[in-house]
Amino acid sequence: MKTAVYPGTFDPVTNGHIDIIERALKLFDKLYILVGENPQKATTFSAEERVEMLKQALKKHNNKIEVEHFDGLLLNYVRKKKSNVIVRGLRAISDFEFEFQRAQFNREFAKDIETIFIMTKDDYAFLSSSIIKEIAMFGGSVKGFVPAIVEKKLKEKFVK
Ligand code: ADP
């Protein structure tokens, strides 16, 4: 069985993430979606909320995915799942440097684990969780850019 781990903060999940997940599902039998923490910034949604939004948005792929929060080193999670592939999404060249550094770092510590990159559909190339939150915060519409459950949660969070 071919498996892979897709790690991210998913604060919140966008259609860009979903696009990467659905592309990865064509390549792997099982995808472990790791909801992690970003040491650089506090998240808007709790770990439980981020996991729940992903689960709801990915209901139809239920038998091929597993979503869980993990607050530790990515490589340890990959080993725990007995996988050897990390999936990351690429939007624009601006993502490259950061991803390149992380992939090289991970390779240094785990020669048997490979990072692969999937390019998003160009409609989502400019999409990020932070842009989504900014739009929602100022009362704009995020329809078409996030799953319905996320649209709802953003309204609850930002529309007073
Ligand atoms: P992180 O904090 O780990 O970068 P994110 O949740 O922002 O977490 O992103 C997780 C992964 O999804 C990263 O590989 C990122 O490049 C990718 N990603 C984020 N948004 C998009 C998008 N719109 N299209 C394609 N990939 C994306």
CSV table of C-alpha atoms and ligand atoms in Angstrom, one decimal:
chain,number,residue,atom,x,y,z
A,1,MET,CA,0.0,0.0,0.0
A,2,LYS,CA,1.4,3.4,-1.0
A,3,THR,CA,1.0,6.0,1.7
A,4,ALA,CA,2.1,9.6,2.1
A,5,VAL,CA,1.9,12.4,4.8
A,6,TYR,CA,0.6,15.8,3.9
A,7,PRO,CA,1.5,18.2,6.7
A,8,GLY,CA,0.3,21.8,7.2
A,9,THR,CA,-1.2,24.3,9.6
A,10,PHE,CA,-4.5,24.4,7.7
A,11,ASP,CA,-5.6,27.5,9.6
A,12,PRO,CA,-8.1,27.1,7.9
A,13,VAL,CA,-8.1,24.6,5.1
A,14,THR,CA,-8.7,26.2,1.7
A,15,ASN,CA,-9.7,24.8,-1.7
A,16,GLY,CA,-6.0,25.1,-2.6
A,17,HIS,CA,-5.2,22.5,0.1
A,18,ILE,CA,-8.2,20.3,-1.1
A,19,ASP,CA,-6.8,20.5,-4.6
A,20,ILE,CA,-3.4,19.2,-3.5
A,21,ILE,CA,-5.1,16.4,-1.4
A,22,GLU,CA,-7.2,15.2,-4.3
A,23,ARG,CA,-4.2,15.2,-6.6
A,24,ALA,CA,-2.2,13.2,-4.0
A,25,LEU,CA,-5.1,10.7,-3.6
A,26,LYS,CA,-4.6,9.8,-7.3
A,27,LEU,CA,-1.0,8.8,-6.5
A,28,PHE,CA,-1.4,7.2,-3.0
A,29,ASP,CA,-3.7,4.6,-1.5
A,30,LYS,CA,-3.7,6.4,1.8
A,31,LEU,CA,-3.0,10.0,2.8
A,32,TYR,CA,-2.2,11.0,6.4
A,33,ILE,CA,-3.1,14.7,6.9
A,34,LEU,CA,-1.1,16.1,9.7
A,35,VAL,CA,-2.5,19.2,11.3
A,36,GLY,CA,0.5,20.9,12.9
A,37,GLU,CA,1.5,24.0,14.7
A,38,ASN,CA,3.4,26.8,13.2
A,39,PRO,CA,6.0,28.0,15.8
A,40,GLN,CA,6.1,31.4,13.9
A,41,LYS,CA,2.5,32.3,14.6
A,42,ALA,CA,-0.5,31.7,16.7
A,43,THR,CA,-3.4,30.1,14.9
A,44,THR,CA,-6.9,31.6,14.5
A,45,PHE,CA,-8.5,28.2,14.9
A,46,SER,CA,-7.8,25.6,17.5
A,47,ALA,CA,-6.2,22.3,16.5
A,48,GLU,CA,-9.6,20.5,17.1
A,49,GLU,CA,-11.4,23.1,14.8
A,50,ARG,CA,-8.8,22.7,12.1
A,51,VAL,CA,-9.0,18.9,12.2
A,52,GLU,CA,-12.8,19.0,12.2
A,53,MET,CA,-13.0,21.4,9.2
A,54,LEU,CA,-10.7,19.1,7.2
A,55,LYS,CA,-12.7,16.0,8.1
A,56,GLN,CA,-16.0,17.6,7.1
A,57,ALA,CA,-14.6,19.0,3.9
A,58,LEU,CA,-13.1,15.6,3.0
A,59,LYS,CA,-16.0,13.4,3.9
A,60,LYS,CA,-16.2,11.7,0.5
A,61,HIS,CA,-12.6,10.5,0.8
A,62,ASN,CA,-13.1,9.1,4.3
A,63,ASN,CA,-11.7,5.7,3.5
A,64,LYS,CA,-8.5,7.0,2.0
A,65,ILE,CA,-7.5,9.7,4.5
A,66,GLU,CA,-6.7,10.1,8.1
A,67,VAL,CA,-6.7,13.6,9.7
A,68,GLU,CA,-5.0,14.2,13.0
A,69,HIS,CA,-3.3,16.8,15.1
A,70,PHE,CA,0.4,16.2,15.9
A,71,ASP,CA,2.5,18.6,17.8
A,72,GLY,CA,6.0,17.2,17.1
A,73,LEU,CA,8.6,16.7,14.6
A,74,LEU,CA,7.2,15.9,11.1
A,75,LEU,CA,9.8,13.1,10.5
A,76,ASN,CA,8.7,11.3,13.7
A,77,TYR,CA,5.1,11.4,12.5
A,78,VAL,CA,6.1,10.0,9.1
A,79,ARG,CA,7.9,7.1,10.8
A,80,LYS,CA,5.1,6.5,13.2
A,81,LYS,CA,2.8,6.1,10.2
A,82,LYS,CA,5.3,3.8,8.5
A,83,SER,CA,5.3,6.0,5.5
A,84,ASN,CA,8.2,7.4,3.5
A,85,VAL,CA,6.7,10.2,1.5
A,86,ILE,CA,5.9,13.8,2.4
A,87,VAL,CA,3.6,15.8,0.1
A,88,ARG,CA,3.8,19.6,-0.1
A,89,GLY,CA,2.0,22.0,-2.4
A,90,LEU,CA,3.6,24.6,-4.5
A,91,ARG,CA,1.9,27.8,-5.5
A,92,ALA,CA,4.4,30.3,-6.9
A,93,ILE,CA,8.2,30.6,-7.0
A,94,SER,CA,7.9,32.4,-3.7
A,95,ASP,CA,7.1,29.1,-2.0
A,96,PHE,CA,10.2,27.5,-3.4
A,97,GLU,CA,13.0,28.8,-1.1
A,98,PHE,CA,11.1,27.8,2.1
A,99,GLU,CA,10.1,24.4,0.7
A,100,PHE,CA,13.6,23.7,-0.6
A,101,GLN,CA,15.2,24.4,2.7
A,102,ARG,CA,12.7,22.2,4.6
A,103,ALA,CA,13.0,19.4,2.1
A,104,GLN,CA,16.8,19.5,2.3
A,105,PHE,CA,16.7,19.6,6.1
A,106,ASN,CA,14.4,16.6,6.3
A,107,ARG,CA,16.6,14.7,3.8
A,108,GLU,CA,19.6,15.3,6.0
A,109,PHE,CA,17.9,13.7,8.9
A,110,ALA,CA,16.0,11.0,7.1
A,111,LYS,CA,17.6,9.7,3.9
A,112,ASP,CA,14.8,7.2,3.3
A,113,ILE,CA,12.0,9.8,3.4
A,114,GLU,CA,11.3,11.7,0.1
A,115,THR,CA,9.5,15.0,-0.2
A,116,ILE,CA,7.4,15.4,-3.3
A,117,PHE,CA,5.7,18.6,-4.6
A,118,ILE,CA,2.4,18.9,-6.3
A,119,MET,CA,1.5,22.1,-8.2
A,120,THR,CA,-1.9,23.6,-7.5
A,121,LYS,CA,-4.5,24.4,-10.1
A,122,ASP,CA,-3.7,27.9,-11.3
A,123,ASP,CA,-7.0,29.2,-9.9
A,124,TYR,CA,-5.7,28.7,-6.4
A,125,ALA,CA,-2.1,29.8,-7.0
A,126,PHE,CA,-2.6,33.0,-5.1
A,127,LEU,CA,-4.7,31.5,-2.4
A,128,SER,CA,-3.5,31.2,1.2
A,129,SER,CA,-5.1,30.7,4.6
A,130,SER,CA,-4.0,34.2,5.7
A,131,ILE,CA,-5.6,35.9,2.6
A,132,ILE,CA,-8.8,34.1,3.4
A,133,LYS,CA,-8.8,35.2,7.0
A,134,GLU,CA,-8.1,38.8,5.9
A,135,ILE,CA,-11.0,38.8,3.5
A,136,ALA,CA,-13.4,37.2,6.1
A,137,MET,CA,-12.2,39.6,8.8
A,138,PHE,CA,-13.2,42.6,6.6
A,139,GLY,CA,-16.6,41.1,5.7
A,140,GLY,CA,-15.7,40.0,2.1
A,141,SER,CA,-16.9,36.8,0.5
A,142,VAL,CA,-14.7,33.7,0.5
A,143,LYS,CA,-17.2,31.6,-1.5
A,144,GLY,CA,-15.5,29.3,-4.0
A,145,PHE,CA,-12.1,29.5,-2.2
A,146,VAL,CA,-12.9,27.4,0.8
A,147,PRO,CA,-15.1,24.4,1.6
A,148,ALA,CA,-18.6,25.3,2.8
A,149,ILE,CA,-17.9,24.3,6.4
A,150,VAL,CA,-14.9,26.8,6.5
A,151,GLU,CA,-17.1,29.6,5.1
A,152,LYS,CA,-19.5,28.9,8.0
A,153,LYS,CA,-16.8,28.8,10.6
A,154,LEU,CA,-15.2,32.0,9.4
A,155,LYS,CA,-18.6,33.8,9.6
A,156,GLU,CA,-19.0,32.6,13.2
A,157,LYS,CA,-15.5,33.8,14.1
A,158,PHE,CA,-15.5,37.2,12.4
A,159,VAL,CA,-19.0,38.4,11.8
A,160,LYS,CA,-20.3,39.8,15.0
B,1,ADP,P1,2.5,25.5,6.5
B,1,ADP,O1,2.4,26.4,7.6
B,1,ADP,O2,3.1,24.2,6.8
B,1,ADP,O3,3.1,26.1,5.2
B,1,ADP,P2,-0.1,25.6,5.3
B,1,ADP,O4,-1.4,25.1,5.8
B,1,ADP,O5,0.0,27.0,5.0
B,1,ADP,O6,1.0,25.1,6.3
B,1,ADP,O7,0.2,24.8,3.9
B,1,ADP,C1,0.4,23.4,3.9
B,1,ADP,C2,0.9,23.0,2.5
B,1,ADP,O8,-0.1,23.3,1.5
B,1,ADP,C3,2.1,23.7,2.0
B,1,ADP,O9,2.9,22.8,1.3
B,1,ADP,C4,1.7,24.8,1.2
B,1,ADP,O10,2.6,25.2,0.2
B,1,ADP,C5,0.5,24.2,0.5
B,1,ADP,N1,-0.5,25.2,0.1
B,1,ADP,C6,-1.1,26.1,0.8
B,1,ADP,N2,-2.0,26.8,0.1
B,1,ADP,C7,-2.0,26.3,-1.1
B,1,ADP,C8,-2.6,26.5,-2.4
B,1,ADP,N3,-3.5,27.5,-2.5
B,1,ADP,N4,-2.3,25.8,-3.4
B,1,ADP,C9,-1.4,24.8,-3.3
B,1,ADP,N5,-0.8,24.5,-2.2
B,1,ADP,C10,-1.0,25.2,-1.1
